[in-house]
């Protein structure tokens, strides 16, 4: 089962996070939200949730220090 781990504010951010998580070896899906067309859900398998959350925290922290 797939679980939403983050809602990105736009496609560029969602794709950047997806790329970094994929490079770390995780399976990742993106899905546009029904609420706001610019927002994207980032989904991962439920079995990888704990590991992905740790890596995601590092990705988000580093993106605040060095925005693209």
N, CA, C and O of each residue as an XYZ file, in Angstrom:
272
protein
N       0.843     -1.176      0.000
C       0.000      0.000      0.000
C       0.895      1.248      0.000
O       1.913      1.295      0.691
N       0.505      2.235     -0.770
C       1.265      3.482     -0.889
C       0.746      4.499      0.124
O      -0.454      4.571      0.390
N       1.667      5.282      0.682
C       1.341      6.261      1.711
C       1.914      7.620      1.332
O       3.049      7.716      0.865
N       1.119      8.670      1.536
C       1.594     10.033      1.282
C       2.554     10.432      2.393
O       2.222     10.342      3.575
N       3.753     10.875      2.003
C       4.722     11.316      3.010
C       4.946     12.823      2.988
O       5.482     13.398      3.935
N       4.527     13.451      1.892
C       4.759     14.894      1.776
C       3.873     15.437      0.675
O       3.584     14.743     -0.299
N       3.438     16.693      0.832
C       2.699     17.379     -0.232
C       3.565     18.553     -0.673
O       3.786     19.506      0.073
N       4.041     18.454     -1.896
C       4.926     19.488     -2.451
C       4.085     20.636     -3.026
O       2.999     20.404     -3.556
N       4.580     21.853     -2.922
C       3.819     23.017     -3.387
C       3.755     23.167     -4.908
O       2.938     23.928     -5.427
N       4.627     22.435     -5.624
C       4.628     22.536     -7.088
C       5.320     21.313     -7.691
O       5.928     20.517     -6.975
N       5.222     21.177     -8.992
C       5.774     20.017     -9.688
C       7.300     19.969     -9.589
O       7.874     18.892     -9.426
N       7.951     21.109     -9.685
C       9.414     21.146     -9.637
C       9.933     20.594     -8.305
O      10.862     19.787     -8.284
N       9.343     21.021     -7.222
C       9.750     20.541     -5.904
C       9.462     19.056     -5.759
O      10.292     18.309     -5.240
N       8.296     18.624     -6.212
C       7.924     17.208     -6.128
C       8.913     16.346     -6.910
O       9.342     15.298     -6.426
N       9.269     16.777     -8.097
C      10.206     16.011     -8.925
C      11.601     15.983     -8.316
O      12.294     14.968     -8.399
N      12.017     17.081     -7.709
C      13.335     17.130     -7.064
C      13.389     16.145     -5.891
O      14.370     15.417     -5.734
N      12.347     16.124     -5.080
C      12.293     15.196     -3.953
C      12.218     13.760     -4.449
O      12.887     12.877     -3.911
N      11.404     13.526     -5.476
C      11.294     12.184     -6.046
C      12.667     11.709     -6.545
O      13.057     10.571     -6.285
N      13.386     12.561     -7.248
C      14.709     12.203     -7.767
C      15.671     11.835     -6.639
O      16.388     10.839     -6.729
N      15.683     12.639     -5.583
C      16.614     12.383     -4.480
C      16.251     11.098     -3.743
O      17.141     10.335     -3.367
N      14.965     10.844     -3.530
C      14.555      9.608     -2.857
C      14.849      8.390     -3.729
O      15.252      7.343     -3.223
N      14.649      8.528     -5.036
C      14.945      7.431     -5.961
C      16.443      7.126     -5.962
O      16.841      5.962     -5.999
N      17.269      8.168     -5.921
C      18.721      7.980     -5.855
C      19.126      7.225     -4.591
O      20.136      6.521     -4.573
N      18.327      7.378     -3.534
C      18.598      6.674     -2.277
C      18.060      5.236     -2.308
O      18.249      4.479     -1.356
N      17.390      4.865     -3.408
C      16.924      3.496     -3.567
C      15.474      3.245     -3.206
O      15.058      2.091     -3.107
N      14.691      4.303     -3.005
C      13.288      4.138     -2.639
C      12.379      4.175     -3.861
O      12.683      4.831     -4.857
N      11.263      3.463     -3.771
C      10.211      3.561     -4.781
C       9.372      4.783     -4.440
O       8.989      4.974     -3.286
N       9.082      5.614     -5.445
C       8.363      6.862     -5.204
C       7.366      7.098     -6.329
O       7.669      6.875     -7.501
N       6.168      7.555     -5.955
C       5.157      7.967     -6.930
C       4.770      9.412     -6.642
O       4.804      9.866     -5.498
N       4.403     10.121     -7.697
C       3.852     11.470     -7.548
C       2.405     11.446     -8.000
O       2.047     10.745     -8.946
N       1.573     12.225     -7.307
C       0.163     12.308     -7.682
C      -0.317     13.739     -7.439
O      -0.173     14.279     -6.342
N      -0.886     14.338     -8.474
C      -1.399     15.692     -8.331
C      -2.620     15.668     -7.413
O      -3.470     14.785     -7.523
N      -2.701     16.639     -6.510
C      -3.825     16.667     -5.574
C      -5.076     17.182     -6.259
O      -5.012     17.885     -7.268
N      -6.201     16.823     -5.696
C      -7.475     17.328     -6.201
C      -7.815     18.684     -5.596
O      -8.674     19.405     -6.103
N      -7.141     19.016     -4.520
C      -7.438     20.258     -3.801
C      -6.867     21.470     -4.526
O      -7.575     22.442     -4.786
N      -5.596     21.400     -4.844
C      -4.919     22.494     -5.538
C      -4.109     21.899     -6.683
O      -3.308     20.988     -6.474
N      -4.314     22.403     -7.871
C      -3.673     21.820     -9.046
C      -2.157     21.920     -9.021
O      -1.475     21.134     -9.678
N      -1.629     22.864     -8.281
C      -0.175     23.023     -8.227
C       0.477     22.106     -7.199
O       1.700     21.963     -7.200
N      -0.296     21.488     -6.330
C       0.280     20.647     -5.291
C       0.373     19.192     -5.739
O      -0.480     18.694     -6.474
N       1.432     18.521     -5.276
C       1.659     17.119     -5.626
C       1.929     16.307     -4.369
O       2.722     16.706     -3.516
N       1.262     15.166     -4.265
C       1.526     14.232     -3.178
C       2.712     13.362     -3.559
O       2.828     12.913     -4.700
N       3.580     13.131     -2.604
C       4.696     12.219     -2.799
C       4.358     10.971     -1.992
O       4.152     11.033     -0.780
N       4.306      9.835     -2.688
C       3.904      8.584     -2.058
C       5.037      7.572     -2.087
O       5.819      7.513     -3.035
N       5.108      6.777     -1.022
C       6.087      5.693     -0.926
C       5.374      4.461     -0.373
O       4.315      4.577      0.243
N       5.958      3.279     -0.592
C       5.368      2.075      0.001
C       5.357      2.179      1.529
O       6.318      2.646      2.140
N       4.265      1.739      2.122
C       4.115      1.806      3.573
C       5.263      1.112      4.311
O       5.651      1.531      5.402
N       5.800      0.057      3.713
C       6.880     -0.703      4.354
C       8.185      0.088      4.452
O       9.054     -0.254      5.253
N       8.329      1.135      3.650
C       9.553      1.950      3.661
C       9.369      3.276      4.390
O      10.271      4.114      4.402
N       8.220      3.462      4.987
C       7.835      4.758      5.541
C       8.854      5.322      6.536
O       9.271      6.473      6.405
N       9.253      4.530      7.520
C      10.174      5.039      8.549
C      11.511      5.474      7.961
O      12.035      6.533      8.306
N      12.055      4.654      7.077
C      13.341      4.984      6.458
C      13.234      6.234      5.590
O      14.105      7.102      5.628
N      12.163      6.316      4.811
C      11.984      7.454      3.908
C      11.821      8.746      4.697
O      12.337      9.786      4.288
N      11.117      8.698      5.812
C      10.915      9.914      6.605
C      12.240     10.508      7.071
O      12.406     11.728      7.082
N      13.181      9.650      7.456
C      14.497     10.143      7.878
C      15.231     10.811      6.719
O      15.802     11.889      6.878
N      15.215     10.173      5.563
C      15.896     10.724      4.390
C      15.194     12.002      3.936
O      15.855     12.973      3.572
N      13.869     12.009      3.955
C      13.105     13.193      3.545
C      13.429     14.372      4.448
O      13.558     15.499      3.970
N      13.560     14.131      5.724
C      13.901     15.207      6.656
C      15.227     15.845      6.252
O      15.360     17.069      6.265
N      16.206     15.017      5.895
C      17.501     15.545      5.453
C      17.374     16.323      4.146
O      17.990     17.376      3.981
N      16.572     15.799      3.216
C      16.377     16.479      1.928
C      15.740     17.848      2.140
O      16.193     18.843      1.574
N      14.697     17.897      2.950
C      13.998     19.162      3.178
C      14.878     20.146      3.930
O      14.856     21.344      3.651
N      15.646     19.648      4.876
C      16.546     20.519      5.637
C      17.612     21.123      4.726
O      17.903     22.316      4.815
N      18.191     20.306      3.854
C      19.236     20.812      2.963
C      18.666     21.758      1.912
O      19.363     22.672      1.469
N      17.420     21.558      1.506
C      16.838     22.443      0.491
C      16.540     23.821      1.067
O      16.487     24.800      0.322
N      16.341     23.915      2.391
C      16.133     25.228      3.003
C      17.440     25.989      3.110
O      17.452     27.219      3.061
N      18.544     25.263      3.257
C      19.856     25.926      3.326
C      20.342     26.344      1.948
O      20.968     27.392      1.788
N      20.047     25.519      0.962
C      20.530     25.769     -0.399
C      19.373     25.659     -1.393
O      19.294     24.685     -2.141
N      18.473     26.651     -1.409
C      17.322     26.557     -2.315
C      17.742     26.568     -3.780
O      18.733     27.199     -4.150
N      16.972     25.857     -4.611
C      17.260     25.808     -6.064
C      16.660     26.996     -6.760
O      16.794     27.131     -7.976
